[in-house]
JSON list of C-alpha atoms in Angstrom, two decimals:
[
{"chain": "A", "resi": 1, "resn": "MET", "atom": "CA", "xyz": [-10.59, 9.10, -15.97]},
{"chain": "A", "resi": 2, "resn": "PRO", "atom": "CA", "xyz": [-8.91, 5.83, -14.99]},
{"chain": "A", "resi": 3, "resn": "PRO", "atom": "CA", "xyz": [-5.68, 6.04, -12.99]},
{"chain": "A", "resi": 4, "resn": "SER", "atom": "CA", "xyz": [-2.45, 5.86, -14.96]},
{"chain": "A", "resi": 5, "resn": "ALA", "atom": "CA", "xyz": [-0.04, 2.94, -14.60]},
{"chain": "A", "resi": 6, "resn": "GLN", "atom": "CA", "xyz": [1.92, 5.03, -12.08]},
{"chain": "A", "resi": 7, "resn": "ASP", "atom": "CA", "xyz": [-0.92, 5.86, -9.72]},
{"chain": "A", "resi": 8, "resn": "ILE", "atom": "CA", "xyz": [-0.20, 4.74, -6.18]},
{"chain": "A", "resi": 9, "resn": "MET", "atom": "CA", "xyz": [-2.57, 4.74, -3.24]},
{"chain": "A", "resi": 10, "resn": "LEU", "atom": "CA", "xyz": [-1.10, 4.72, 0.27]},
{"chain": "A", "resi": 11, "resn": "ILE", "atom": "CA", "xyz": [-3.27, 2.75, 2.66]},
{"chain": "A", "resi": 12, "resn": "GLY", "atom": "CA", "xyz": [-2.03, 1.98, 6.15]},
{"chain": "A", "resi": 13, "resn": "GLY", "atom": "CA", "xyz": [1.40, 3.19, 5.08]},
{"chain": "A", "resi": 14, "resn": "ILE", "atom": "CA", "xyz": [1.64, 0.52, 2.38]},
{"chain": "A", "resi": 15, "resn": "PRO", "atom": "CA", "xyz": [1.69, 1.57, -1.28]},
{"chain": "A", "resi": 16, "resn": "ALA", "atom": "CA", "xyz": [-0.72, -0.07, -3.71]},
{"chain": "A", "resi": 17, "resn": "LEU", "atom": "CA", "xyz": [-0.44, 0.19, -7.49]},
{"chain": "A", "resi": 18, "resn": "ILE", "atom": "CA", "xyz": [-3.79, 1.19, -8.96]},
{"chain": "A", "resi": 19, "resn": "SER", "atom": "CA", "xyz": [-4.96, 0.11, -12.40]},
{"chain": "A", "resi": 20, "resn": "TYR", "atom": "CA", "xyz": [-8.21, 0.02, -14.32]},
{"chain": "A", "resi": 21, "resn": "GLN", "atom": "CA", "xyz": [-9.29, -3.45, -15.45]},
{"chain": "A", "resi": 22, "resn": "MET", "atom": "CA", "xyz": [-11.04, -2.78, -18.75]},
{"chain": "A", "resi": 23, "resn": "PRO", "atom": "CA", "xyz": [-12.89, -6.06, -19.35]},
{"chain": "A", "resi": 24, "resn": "ARG", "atom": "CA", "xyz": [-14.36, -6.08, -15.83]},
{"chain": "A", "resi": 25, "resn": "ALA", "atom": "CA", "xyz": [-14.77, -2.28, -15.60]},
{"chain": "A", "resi": 26, "resn": "VAL", "atom": "CA", "xyz": [-13.28, -2.17, -12.10]},
{"chain": "A", "resi": 27, "resn": "TYR", "atom": "CA", "xyz": [-10.32, -0.56, -10.40]},
{"chain": "A", "resi": 28, "resn": "ARG", "atom": "CA", "xyz": [-7.73, -2.90, -8.95]},
{"chain": "A", "resi": 29, "resn": "GLY", "atom": "CA", "xyz": [-5.21, -2.15, -6.24]},
{"chain": "A", "resi": 30, "resn": "VAL", "atom": "CA", "xyz": [-2.22, -4.37, -5.54]},
{"chain": "A", "resi": 31, "resn": "PHE", "atom": "CA", "xyz": [-0.12, -3.75, -2.45]},
{"chain": "A", "resi": 32, "resn": "VAL", "atom": "CA", "xyz": [3.63, -3.77, -3.03]},
{"chain": "A", "resi": 33, "resn": "GLY", "atom": "CA", "xyz": [6.32, -4.70, -0.54]},
{"chain": "A", "resi": 34, "resn": "LEU", "atom": "CA", "xyz": [4.28, -7.38, 1.21]},
{"chain": "A", "resi": 35, "resn": "SER", "atom": "CA", "xyz": [5.25, -11.03, 1.59]},
{"chain": "A", "resi": 36, "resn": "ALA", "atom": "CA", "xyz": [2.20, -12.15, -0.44]},
{"chain": "A", "resi": 37, "resn": "GLU", "atom": "CA", "xyz": [0.09, -10.67, -3.21]},
{"chain": "A", "resi": 38, "resn": "VAL", "atom": "CA", "xyz": [-2.72, -8.72, -1.62]},
{"chain": "A", "resi": 39, "resn": "ASP", "atom": "CA", "xyz": [-5.14, -7.08, -4.01]},
{"chain": "A", "resi": 40, "resn": "PHE", "atom": "CA", "xyz": [-8.53, -5.42, -3.82]},
{"chain": "A", "resi": 41, "resn": "PHE", "atom": "CA", "xyz": [-11.19, -4.22, -6.25]},
{"chain": "A", "resi": 42, "resn": "ALA", "atom": "CA", "xyz": [-13.82, -1.47, -6.44]},
{"chain": "A", "resi": 43, "resn": "SER", "atom": "CA", "xyz": [-16.12, -0.04, -9.06]},
{"chain": "A", "resi": 44, "resn": "THR", "atom": "CA", "xyz": [-14.97, 3.54, -8.26]},
{"chain": "A", "resi": 45, "resn": "VAL", "atom": "CA", "xyz": [-11.70, 5.14, -7.19]},
{"chain": "A", "resi": 46, "resn": "ALA", "atom": "CA", "xyz": [-13.41, 6.29, -3.97]},
{"chain": "A", "resi": 47, "resn": "GLY", "atom": "CA", "xyz": [-14.40, 2.69, -3.25]},
{"chain": "A", "resi": 48, "resn": "LEU", "atom": "CA", "xyz": [-10.77, 1.55, -3.31]},
{"chain": "A", "resi": 49, "resn": "GLU", "atom": "CA", "xyz": [-9.94, 2.94, 0.13]},
{"chain": "A", "resi": 50, "resn": "PRO", "atom": "CA", "xyz": [-12.36, 0.86, 2.23]},
{"chain": "A", "resi": 51, "resn": "GLN", "atom": "CA", "xyz": [-11.69, -2.24, 0.14]},
{"chain": "A", "resi": 52, "resn": "GLY", "atom": "CA", "xyz": [-7.92, -1.73, 0.49]},
{"chain": "A", "resi": 53, "resn": "GLU", "atom": "CA", "xyz": [-8.17, -1.16, 4.24]},
{"chain": "A", "resi": 54, "resn": "ALA", "atom": "CA", "xyz": [-10.22, -4.34, 4.66]},
{"chain": "A", "resi": 55, "resn": "ALA", "atom": "CA", "xyz": [-7.79, -6.41, 2.54]},
{"chain": "A", "resi": 56, "resn": "LEU", "atom": "CA", "xyz": [-4.74, -5.03, 4.39]},
{"chain": "A", "resi": 57, "resn": "ARG", "atom": "CA", "xyz": [-6.26, -5.58, 7.85]},
{"chain": "A", "resi": 58, "resn": "SER", "atom": "CA", "xyz": [-7.21, -9.14, 6.90]},
{"chain": "A", "resi": 59, "resn": "PHE", "atom": "CA", "xyz": [-3.69, -9.87, 5.61]},
{"chain": "A", "resi": 60, "resn": "LEU", "atom": "CA", "xyz": [-2.04, -8.40, 8.72]},
{"chain": "A", "resi": 61, "resn": "LYS", "atom": "CA", "xyz": [-4.28, -10.50, 10.99]},
{"chain": "A", "resi": 62, "resn": "LEU", "atom": "CA", "xyz": [-3.40, -13.62, 8.99]},
{"chain": "A", "resi": 63, "resn": "CYS", "atom": "CA", "xyz": [0.32, -12.89, 9.32]},
{"chain": "A", "resi": 64, "resn": "GLN", "atom": "CA", "xyz": [-0.09, -12.33, 13.05]},
{"chain": "A", "resi": 65, "resn": "ARG", "atom": "CA", "xyz": [-1.93, -15.66, 13.46]},
{"chain": "A", "resi": 66, "resn": "GLU", "atom": "CA", "xyz": [0.77, -17.46, 11.45]},
{"chain": "A", "resi": 67, "resn": "GLN", "atom": "CA", "xyz": [3.53, -15.57, 13.29]},
{"chain": "A", "resi": 68, "resn": "ARG", "atom": "CA", "xyz": [5.23, -14.39, 10.11]},
{"chain": "A", "resi": 69, "resn": "SER", "atom": "CA", "xyz": [6.32, -11.02, 8.81]},
{"chain": "A", "resi": 70, "resn": "PRO", "atom": "CA", "xyz": [3.92, -9.29, 6.45]},
{"chain": "A", "resi": 71, "resn": "LEU", "atom": "CA", "xyz": [6.84, -7.51, 4.75]},
{"chain": "A", "resi": 72, "resn": "ARG", "atom": "CA", "xyz": [8.92, -8.88, 1.90]},
{"chain": "A", "resi": 73, "resn": "MET", "atom": "CA", "xyz": [12.70, -8.86, 2.22]},
{"chain": "A", "resi": 74, "resn": "SER", "atom": "CA", "xyz": [14.73, -7.05, -0.44]},
{"chain": "A", "resi": 75, "resn": "ASP", "atom": "CA", "xyz": [15.81, -9.15, -3.41]},
{"chain": "A", "resi": 76, "resn": "GLU", "atom": "CA", "xyz": [19.26, -7.59, -3.34]},
{"chain": "A", "resi": 77, "resn": "GLY", "atom": "CA", "xyz": [20.43, -9.83, -0.52]},
{"chain": "A", "resi": 78, "resn": "ARG", "atom": "CA", "xyz": [20.61, -6.99, 1.96]},
{"chain": "A", "resi": 79, "resn": "LYS", "atom": "CA", "xyz": [18.91, -7.40, 5.29]},
{"chain": "A", "resi": 80, "resn": "ASN", "atom": "CA", "xyz": [16.26, -4.80, 4.69]},
{"chain": "A", "resi": 81, "resn": "TYR", "atom": "CA", "xyz": [12.69, -4.79, 3.49]},
{"chain": "A", "resi": 82, "resn": "LEU", "atom": "CA", "xyz": [11.63, -4.09, -0.08]},
{"chain": "A", "resi": 83, "resn": "LEU", "atom": "CA", "xyz": [9.23, -1.49, 1.32]},
{"chain": "A", "resi": 84, "resn": "GLU", "atom": "CA", "xyz": [12.18, 0.64, 2.46]},
{"chain": "A", "resi": 85, "resn": "GLU", "atom": "CA", "xyz": [13.50, 0.74, -1.10]},
{"chain": "A", "resi": 86, "resn": "ILE", "atom": "CA", "xyz": [10.05, 1.64, -2.43]},
{"chain": "A", "resi": 87, "resn": "TYR", "atom": "CA", "xyz": [9.78, 4.52, 0.05]},
{"chain": "A", "resi": 88, "resn": "GLU", "atom": "CA", "xyz": [13.18, 5.82, -1.06]},
{"chain": "A", "resi": 89, "resn": "GLN", "atom": "CA", "xyz": [12.00, 5.86, -4.68]},
{"chain": "A", "resi": 90, "resn": "MET", "atom": "CA", "xyz": [8.67, 7.52, -3.79]},
{"chain": "A", "resi": 91, "resn": "ALA", "atom": "CA", "xyz": [9.93, 10.24, -1.41]},
{"chain": "A", "resi": 92, "resn": "GLU", "atom": "CA", "xyz": [11.07, 12.82, -3.97]},
{"chain": "A", "resi": 93, "resn": "PRO", "atom": "CA", "xyz": [8.13, 12.44, -6.40]},
{"chain": "A", "resi": 94, "resn": "ALA", "atom": "CA", "xyz": [5.74, 12.66, -3.42]},
{"chain": "A", "resi": 95, "resn": "ARG", "atom": "CA", "xyz": [7.51, 15.81, -2.20]},
{"chain": "A", "resi": 96, "resn": "ARG", "atom": "CA", "xyz": [7.04, 17.36, -5.66]},
{"chain": "A", "resi": 97, "resn": "CYS", "atom": "CA", "xyz": [3.31, 16.65, -5.26]},
{"chain": "A", "resi": 98, "resn": "GLY", "atom": "CA", "xyz": [3.38, 18.48, -1.91]},
{"chain": "A", "resi": 99, "resn": "VAL", "atom": "CA", "xyz": [3.22, 15.31, 0.21]},
{"chain": "A", "resi": 100, "resn": "ASP", "atom": "CA", "xyz": [5.59, 14.48, 3.06]},
{"chain": "A", "resi": 101, "resn": "LEU", "atom": "CA", "xyz": [5.67, 10.73, 2.43]},
{"chain": "A", "resi": 102, "resn": "TYR", "atom": "CA", "xyz": [7.15, 9.76, 5.78]},
{"chain": "A", "resi": 103, "resn": "ALA", "atom": "CA", "xyz": [4.67, 11.90, 7.75]},
{"chain": "A", "resi": 104, "resn": "VAL", "atom": "CA", "xyz": [1.77, 10.27, 5.89]},
{"chain": "A", "resi": 105, "resn": "VAL", "atom": "CA", "xyz": [3.19, 6.78, 6.45]},
{"chain": "A", "resi": 106, "resn": "ARG", "atom": "CA", "xyz": [3.67, 7.41, 10.19]},
{"chain": "A", "resi": 107, "resn": "GLU", "atom": "CA", "xyz": [0.10, 8.69, 10.51]},
{"chain": "A", "resi": 108, "resn": "GLN", "atom": "CA", "xyz": [-1.39, 5.80, 8.56]},
{"chain": "A", "resi": 109, "resn": "VAL", "atom": "CA", "xyz": [0.64, 3.11, 10.32]},
{"chain": "A", "resi": 110, "resn": "THR", "atom": "CA", "xyz": [-0.53, 4.46, 13.69]},
{"chain": "A", "resi": 111, "resn": "ALA", "atom": "CA", "xyz": [-4.15, 3.88, 12.62]},
{"chain": "A", "resi": 112, "resn": "PHE", "atom": "CA", "xyz": [-3.36, 0.24, 11.80]},
{"chain": "A", "resi": 113, "resn": "GLN", "atom": "CA", "xyz": [-1.47, -0.54, 15.03]},
{"chain": "A", "resi": 114, "resn": "PRO", "atom": "CA", "xyz": [-3.19, -2.29, 17.93]},
{"chain": "A", "resi": 115, "resn": "GLY", "atom": "CA", "xyz": [-4.83, 0.42, 19.98]},
{"chain": "A", "resi": 116, "resn": "GLY", "atom": "CA", "xyz": [-5.16, 2.57, 16.86]},
{"chain": "A", "resi": 117, "resn": "GLY", "atom": "CA", "xyz": [-8.70, 1.28, 16.76]},
{"chain": "A", "resi": 118, "resn": "GLU", "atom": "CA", "xyz": [-10.43, -0.87, 14.18]},
{"chain": "A", "resi": 119, "resn": "GLY", "atom": "CA", "xyz": [-12.39, 2.15, 12.99]},
{"chain": "A", "resi": 120, "resn": "ALA", "atom": "CA", "xyz": [-9.40, 4.48, 13.04]},
{"chain": "A", "resi": 121, "resn": "SER", "atom": "CA", "xyz": [-8.23, 5.70, 9.67]},
{"chain": "A", "resi": 122, "resn": "ALA", "atom": "CA", "xyz": [-5.67, 8.24, 8.58]},
{"chain": "A", "resi": 123, "resn": "GLY", "atom": "CA", "xyz": [-7.24, 8.32, 5.14]},
{"chain": "A", "resi": 124, "resn": "ALA", "atom": "CA", "xyz": [-5.73, 6.91, 1.97]},
{"chain": "A", "resi": 125, "resn": "ILE", "atom": "CA", "xyz": [-3.79, 9.16, -0.37]},
{"chain": "A", "resi": 126, "resn": "LEU", "atom": "CA", "xyz": [-3.74, 8.76, -4.15]},
{"chain": "A", "resi": 127, "resn": "LEU", "atom": "CA", "xyz": [-0.48, 9.91, -5.76]},
{"chain": "A", "resi": 128, "resn": "THR", "atom": "CA", "xyz": [0.31, 10.14, -9.44]},
{"chain": "A", "resi": 129, "resn": "LEU", "atom": "CA", "xyz": [4.04, 9.61, -9.70]}
]
């Protein structure tokens, strides 16, 4: 069954909205909270994780080369990142699903940090919120 419009996959601590693209018969993930649109595709839900990891790693390397932040600032004029607001909105629904959002994010971010290893992975998590 295709993911609902509220299915979110956490990859590297970054949430991605998952949808099913009917005409192409593929799943699409779009990371939210980043300074650019980063998306990825797979023919199965299981295939989304490696595709998402590859897209995220590529984007982070590009940002590092260009010496710019990969995170988008909040639109509300505050000096915080949009990702912080997204986490706040996701924390309680994730808890109801039995997931400690912040523990998962810490674990996943560690795998994406230098020294975490290119092959290191904390495993993506698919949440229906």
